[in-house]
PDB file of C-alpha atoms in Angstrom:
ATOM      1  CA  UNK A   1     -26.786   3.952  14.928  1.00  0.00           C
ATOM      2  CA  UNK A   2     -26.283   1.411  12.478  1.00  0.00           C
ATOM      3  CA  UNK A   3     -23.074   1.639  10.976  1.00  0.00           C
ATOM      4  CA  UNK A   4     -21.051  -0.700   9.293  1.00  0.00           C
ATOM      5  CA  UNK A   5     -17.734  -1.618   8.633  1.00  0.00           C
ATOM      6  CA  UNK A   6     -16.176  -2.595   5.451  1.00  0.00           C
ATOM      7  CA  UNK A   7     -12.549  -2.523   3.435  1.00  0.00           C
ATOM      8  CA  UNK A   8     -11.734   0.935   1.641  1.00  0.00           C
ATOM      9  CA  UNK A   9     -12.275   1.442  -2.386  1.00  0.00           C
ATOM     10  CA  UNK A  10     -10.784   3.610  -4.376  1.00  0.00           C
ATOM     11  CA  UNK A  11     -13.944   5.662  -4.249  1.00  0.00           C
ATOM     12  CA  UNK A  12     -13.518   6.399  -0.572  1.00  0.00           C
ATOM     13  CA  UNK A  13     -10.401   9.368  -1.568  1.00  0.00           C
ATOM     14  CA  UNK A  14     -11.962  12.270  -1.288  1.00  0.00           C
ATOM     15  CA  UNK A  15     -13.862  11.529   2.396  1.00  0.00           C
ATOM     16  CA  UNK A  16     -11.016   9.873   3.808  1.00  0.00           C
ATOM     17  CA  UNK A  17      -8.660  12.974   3.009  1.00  0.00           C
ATOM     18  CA  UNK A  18     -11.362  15.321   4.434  1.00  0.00           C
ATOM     19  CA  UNK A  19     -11.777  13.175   7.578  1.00  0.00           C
ATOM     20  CA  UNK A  20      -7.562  12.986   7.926  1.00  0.00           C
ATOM     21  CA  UNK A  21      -6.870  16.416   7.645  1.00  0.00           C
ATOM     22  CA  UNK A  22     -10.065  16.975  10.681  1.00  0.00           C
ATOM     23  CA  UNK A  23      -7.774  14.429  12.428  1.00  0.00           C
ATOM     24  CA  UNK A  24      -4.550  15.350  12.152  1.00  0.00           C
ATOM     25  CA  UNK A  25      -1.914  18.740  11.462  1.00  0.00           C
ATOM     26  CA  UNK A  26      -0.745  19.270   7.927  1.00  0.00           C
ATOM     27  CA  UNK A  27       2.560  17.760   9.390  1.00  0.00           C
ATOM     28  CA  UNK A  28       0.894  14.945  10.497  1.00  0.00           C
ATOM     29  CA  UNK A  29      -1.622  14.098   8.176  1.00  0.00           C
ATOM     30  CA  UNK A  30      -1.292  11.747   5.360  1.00  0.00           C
ATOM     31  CA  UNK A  31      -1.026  12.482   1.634  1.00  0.00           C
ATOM     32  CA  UNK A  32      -3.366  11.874  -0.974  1.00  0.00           C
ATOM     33  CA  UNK A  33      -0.309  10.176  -2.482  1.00  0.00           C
ATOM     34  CA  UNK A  34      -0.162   8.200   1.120  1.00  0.00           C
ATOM     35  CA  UNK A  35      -3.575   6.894   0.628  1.00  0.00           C
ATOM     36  CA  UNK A  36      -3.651   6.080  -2.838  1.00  0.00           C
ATOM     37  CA  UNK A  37      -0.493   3.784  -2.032  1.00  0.00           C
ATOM     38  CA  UNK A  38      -2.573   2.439   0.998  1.00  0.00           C
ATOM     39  CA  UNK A  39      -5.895   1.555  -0.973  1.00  0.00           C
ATOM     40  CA  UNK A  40      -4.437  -0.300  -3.974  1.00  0.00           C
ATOM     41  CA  UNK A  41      -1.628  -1.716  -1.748  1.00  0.00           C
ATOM     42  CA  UNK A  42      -3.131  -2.665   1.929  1.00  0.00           C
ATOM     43  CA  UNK A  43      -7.100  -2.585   1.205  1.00  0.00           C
ATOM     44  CA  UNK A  44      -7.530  -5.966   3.509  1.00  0.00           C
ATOM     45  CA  UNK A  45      -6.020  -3.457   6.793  1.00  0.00           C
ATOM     46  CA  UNK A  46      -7.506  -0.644   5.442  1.00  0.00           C
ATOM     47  CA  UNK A  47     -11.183  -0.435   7.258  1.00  0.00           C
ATOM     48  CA  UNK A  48     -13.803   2.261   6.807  1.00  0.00           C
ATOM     49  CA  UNK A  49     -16.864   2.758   8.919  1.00  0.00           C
ATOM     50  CA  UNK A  50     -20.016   3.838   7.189  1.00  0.00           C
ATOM     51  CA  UNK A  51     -23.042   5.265   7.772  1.00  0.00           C
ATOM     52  CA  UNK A  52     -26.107   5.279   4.976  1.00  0.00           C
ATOM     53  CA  UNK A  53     -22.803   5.913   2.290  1.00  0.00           C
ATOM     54  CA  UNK A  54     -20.652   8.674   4.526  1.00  0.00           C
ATOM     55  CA  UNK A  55     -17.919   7.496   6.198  1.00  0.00           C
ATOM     56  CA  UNK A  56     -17.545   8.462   9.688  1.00  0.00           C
ATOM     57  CA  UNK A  57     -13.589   6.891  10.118  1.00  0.00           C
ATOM     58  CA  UNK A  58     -11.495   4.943   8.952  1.00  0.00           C
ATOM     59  CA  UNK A  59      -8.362   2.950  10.478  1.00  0.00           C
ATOM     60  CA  UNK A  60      -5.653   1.403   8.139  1.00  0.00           C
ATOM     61  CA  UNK A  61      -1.787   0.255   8.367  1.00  0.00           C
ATOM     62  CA  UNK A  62       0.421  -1.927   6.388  1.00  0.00           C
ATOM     63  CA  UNK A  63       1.687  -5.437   8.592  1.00  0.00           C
ATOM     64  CA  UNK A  64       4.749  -5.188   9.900  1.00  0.00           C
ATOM     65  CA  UNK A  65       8.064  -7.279  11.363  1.00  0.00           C
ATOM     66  CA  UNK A  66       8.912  -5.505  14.427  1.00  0.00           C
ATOM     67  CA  UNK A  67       6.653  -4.072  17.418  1.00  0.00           C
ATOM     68  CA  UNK A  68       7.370  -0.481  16.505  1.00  0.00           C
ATOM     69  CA  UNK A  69       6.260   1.900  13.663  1.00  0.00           C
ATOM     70  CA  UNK A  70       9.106   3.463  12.263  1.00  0.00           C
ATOM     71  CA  UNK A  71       8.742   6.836  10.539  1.00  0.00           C
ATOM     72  CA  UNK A  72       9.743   5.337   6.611  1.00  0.00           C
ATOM     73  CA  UNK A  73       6.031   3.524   7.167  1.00  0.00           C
ATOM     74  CA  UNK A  74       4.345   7.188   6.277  1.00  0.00           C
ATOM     75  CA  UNK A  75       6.527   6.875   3.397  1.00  0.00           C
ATOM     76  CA  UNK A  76       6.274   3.571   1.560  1.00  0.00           C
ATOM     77  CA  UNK A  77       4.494   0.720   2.022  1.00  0.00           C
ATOM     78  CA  UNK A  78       4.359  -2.450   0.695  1.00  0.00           C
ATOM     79  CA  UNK A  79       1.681  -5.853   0.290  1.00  0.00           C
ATOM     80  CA  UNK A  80       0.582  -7.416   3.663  1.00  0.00           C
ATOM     81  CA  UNK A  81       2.232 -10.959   3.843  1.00  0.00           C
ATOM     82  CA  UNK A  82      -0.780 -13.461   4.910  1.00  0.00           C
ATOM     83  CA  UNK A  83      -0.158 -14.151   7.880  1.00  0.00           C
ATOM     84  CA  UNK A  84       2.321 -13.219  11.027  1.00  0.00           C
ATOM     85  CA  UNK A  85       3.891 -10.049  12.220  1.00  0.00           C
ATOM     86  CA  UNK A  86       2.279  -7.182  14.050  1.00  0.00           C
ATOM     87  CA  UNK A  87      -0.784  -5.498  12.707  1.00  0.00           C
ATOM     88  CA  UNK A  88       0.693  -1.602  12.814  1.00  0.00           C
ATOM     89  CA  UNK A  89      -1.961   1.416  12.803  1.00  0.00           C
ATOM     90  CA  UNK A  90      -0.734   4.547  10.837  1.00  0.00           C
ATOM     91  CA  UNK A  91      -3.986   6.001  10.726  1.00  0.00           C
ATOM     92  CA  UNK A  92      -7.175   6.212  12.878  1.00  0.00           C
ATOM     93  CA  UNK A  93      -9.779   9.389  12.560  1.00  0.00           C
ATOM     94  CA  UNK A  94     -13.600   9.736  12.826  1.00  0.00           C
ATOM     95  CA  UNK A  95     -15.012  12.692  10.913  1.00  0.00           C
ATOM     96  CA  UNK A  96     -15.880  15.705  13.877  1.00  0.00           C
ATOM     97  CA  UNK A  97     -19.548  15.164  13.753  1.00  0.00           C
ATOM     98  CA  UNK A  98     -19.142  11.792  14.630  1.00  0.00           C
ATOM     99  CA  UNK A  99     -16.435  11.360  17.482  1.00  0.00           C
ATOM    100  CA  UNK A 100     -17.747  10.108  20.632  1.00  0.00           C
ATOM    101  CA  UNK A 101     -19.611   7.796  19.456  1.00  0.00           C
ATOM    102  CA  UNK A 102     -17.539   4.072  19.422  1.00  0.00           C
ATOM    103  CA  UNK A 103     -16.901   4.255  16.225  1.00  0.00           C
ATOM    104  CA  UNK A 104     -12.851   4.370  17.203  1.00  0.00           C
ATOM    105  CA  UNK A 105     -13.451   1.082  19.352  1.00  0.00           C
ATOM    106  CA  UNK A 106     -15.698  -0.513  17.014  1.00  0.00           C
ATOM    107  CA  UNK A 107     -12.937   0.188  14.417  1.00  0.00           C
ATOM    108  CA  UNK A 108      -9.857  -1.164  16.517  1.00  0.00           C
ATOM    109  CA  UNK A 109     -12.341  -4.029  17.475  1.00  0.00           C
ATOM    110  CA  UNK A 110     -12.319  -4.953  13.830  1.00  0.00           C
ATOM    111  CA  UNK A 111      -8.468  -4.892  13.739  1.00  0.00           C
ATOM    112  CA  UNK A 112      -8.739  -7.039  16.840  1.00  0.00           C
ATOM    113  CA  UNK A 113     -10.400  -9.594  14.808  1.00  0.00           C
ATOM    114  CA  UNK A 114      -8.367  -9.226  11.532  1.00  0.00           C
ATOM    115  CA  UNK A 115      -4.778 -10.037  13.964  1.00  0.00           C
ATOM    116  CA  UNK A 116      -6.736 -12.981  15.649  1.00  0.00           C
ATOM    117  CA  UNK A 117      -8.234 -14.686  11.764  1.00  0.00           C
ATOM    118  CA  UNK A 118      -4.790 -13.824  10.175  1.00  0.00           C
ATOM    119  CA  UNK A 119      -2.484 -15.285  12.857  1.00  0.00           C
ATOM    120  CA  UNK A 120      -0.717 -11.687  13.789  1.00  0.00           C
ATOM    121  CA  UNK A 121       1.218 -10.929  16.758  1.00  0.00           C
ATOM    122  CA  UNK A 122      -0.627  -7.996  18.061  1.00  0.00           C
ATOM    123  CA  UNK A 123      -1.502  -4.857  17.294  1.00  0.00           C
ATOM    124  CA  UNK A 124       1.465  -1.176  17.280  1.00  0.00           C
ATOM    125  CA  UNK A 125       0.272   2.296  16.855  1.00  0.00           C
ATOM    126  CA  UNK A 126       1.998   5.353  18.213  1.00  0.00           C
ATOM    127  CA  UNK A 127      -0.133   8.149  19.640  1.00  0.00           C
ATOM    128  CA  UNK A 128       0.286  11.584  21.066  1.00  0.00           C
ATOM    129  CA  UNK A 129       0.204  11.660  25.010  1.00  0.00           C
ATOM    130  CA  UNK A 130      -3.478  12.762  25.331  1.00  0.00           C
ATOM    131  CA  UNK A 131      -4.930   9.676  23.269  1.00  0.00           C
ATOM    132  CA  UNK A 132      -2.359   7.439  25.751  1.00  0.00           C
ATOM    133  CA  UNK A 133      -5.517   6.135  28.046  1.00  0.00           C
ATOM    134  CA  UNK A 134      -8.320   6.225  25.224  1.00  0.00           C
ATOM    135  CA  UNK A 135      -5.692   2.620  23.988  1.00  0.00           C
ATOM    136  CA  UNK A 136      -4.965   1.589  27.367  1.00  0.00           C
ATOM    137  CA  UNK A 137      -8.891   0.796  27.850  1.00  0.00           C
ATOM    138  CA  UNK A 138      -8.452  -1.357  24.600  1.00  0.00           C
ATOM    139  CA  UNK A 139      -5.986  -3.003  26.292  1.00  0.00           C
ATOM    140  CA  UNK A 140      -2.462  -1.511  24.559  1.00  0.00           C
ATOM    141  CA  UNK A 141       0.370  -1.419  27.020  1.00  0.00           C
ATOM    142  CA  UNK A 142       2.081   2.079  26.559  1.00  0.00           C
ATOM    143  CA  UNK A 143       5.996   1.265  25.791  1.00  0.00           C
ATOM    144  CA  UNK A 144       7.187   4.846  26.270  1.00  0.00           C
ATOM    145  CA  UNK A 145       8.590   7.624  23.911  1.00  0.00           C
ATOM    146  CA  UNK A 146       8.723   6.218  20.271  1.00  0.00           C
ATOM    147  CA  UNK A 147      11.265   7.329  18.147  1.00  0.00           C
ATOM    148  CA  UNK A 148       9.164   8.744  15.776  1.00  0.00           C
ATOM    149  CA  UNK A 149       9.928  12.333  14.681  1.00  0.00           C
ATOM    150  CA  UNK A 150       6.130  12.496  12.257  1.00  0.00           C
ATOM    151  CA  UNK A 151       5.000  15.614  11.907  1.00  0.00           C
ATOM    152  CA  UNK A 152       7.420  17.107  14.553  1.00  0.00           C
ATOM    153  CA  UNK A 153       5.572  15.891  17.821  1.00  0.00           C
ATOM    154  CA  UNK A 154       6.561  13.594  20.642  1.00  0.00           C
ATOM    155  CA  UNK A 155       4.852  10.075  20.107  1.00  0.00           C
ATOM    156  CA  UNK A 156       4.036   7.367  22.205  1.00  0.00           C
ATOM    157  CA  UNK A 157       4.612   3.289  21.327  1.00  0.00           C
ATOM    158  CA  UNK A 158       1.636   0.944  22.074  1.00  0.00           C
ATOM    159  CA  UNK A 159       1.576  -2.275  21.772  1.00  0.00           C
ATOM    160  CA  UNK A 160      -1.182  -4.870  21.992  1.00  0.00           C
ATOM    161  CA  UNK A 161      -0.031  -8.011  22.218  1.00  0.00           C
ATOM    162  CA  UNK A 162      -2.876 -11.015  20.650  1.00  0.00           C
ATOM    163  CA  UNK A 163      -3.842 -12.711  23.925  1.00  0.00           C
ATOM    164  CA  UNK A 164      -3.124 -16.528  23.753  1.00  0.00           C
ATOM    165  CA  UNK A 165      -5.479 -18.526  23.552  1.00  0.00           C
TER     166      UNK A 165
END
């Protein structure tokens, strides 16, 4: 499979919100408002993977100053600084016909390269328990219970730190 990976455009909307809501709870999932604010704001952390024009997933999340995503981040947003802080993940999904595949890895891969060219700290997502090992084999430490109350289910904090070189 040949698929490639490339930063969002406004003409990704309507696919991304289809693949989101496959992902994720109506709690849970993002608005349309969400990703509009992510697109114009955070296009440079805002990756799509593509296949002969669908998109199969997407990952995207704003840079932040502290190692753990806070729930105002689902919120509001605002422009990546250039370089520094932690690159944080609010969303990751691959469409249903398509999980299984690598396209997750391939697109956290692609974040692993966008902390290492833009001088970042690491890398913070939270997760539910079940996707806790899937990040572990990327290399995330698991930090415990986040804080987060999103969508009304018990997160996890995961950090991966950039590894020195």
């Amino acid at each position: 499979m040949v698929l490639s990976l490339r930063n969002v455009q406004s003409s990704d909307l309507k696919q991304l919100i289809t693949i989101e809501n496959e992902g994720f709870s109506k709690e849970e999932a993002a608005t349309k408002e969400a990703f509009i604010e992510r697109i114009q704001l955070i296009p440079d952390t805002f990756i799509v993977a593509e296949k002969d024009g669908e998109i199969l997933g997407y990952i995207n999340g704003p840079i932040i100053n502290q190692p753990y995503i806070t729930d105002d981040l689902f919120e509001k947003i605002k422009l990546n600084p250039d370089q520094g802080g932690y690159q944080s993940i609010l969303g990751l999904a691959v469409s249903k016909q398509a999980r299984k595949q690598g396209i997750a890895k391939n697109l956290i891969e692609k974040m692993d390269e966008l902390v290492e060219e833009n001088e970042r700290l690491g890398i913070t997502l939270t997760c539910k328990q079940e996707l806790v090992s899937f990040y572990e084999k990327l290399g995330f430490v698991n930090h415990g219970l986040s804080d987060s109350k999103h969508g009304g289910v018990s997160w996890y904090n995961l950090v991966k730190l950039k590894e020195a070189n």
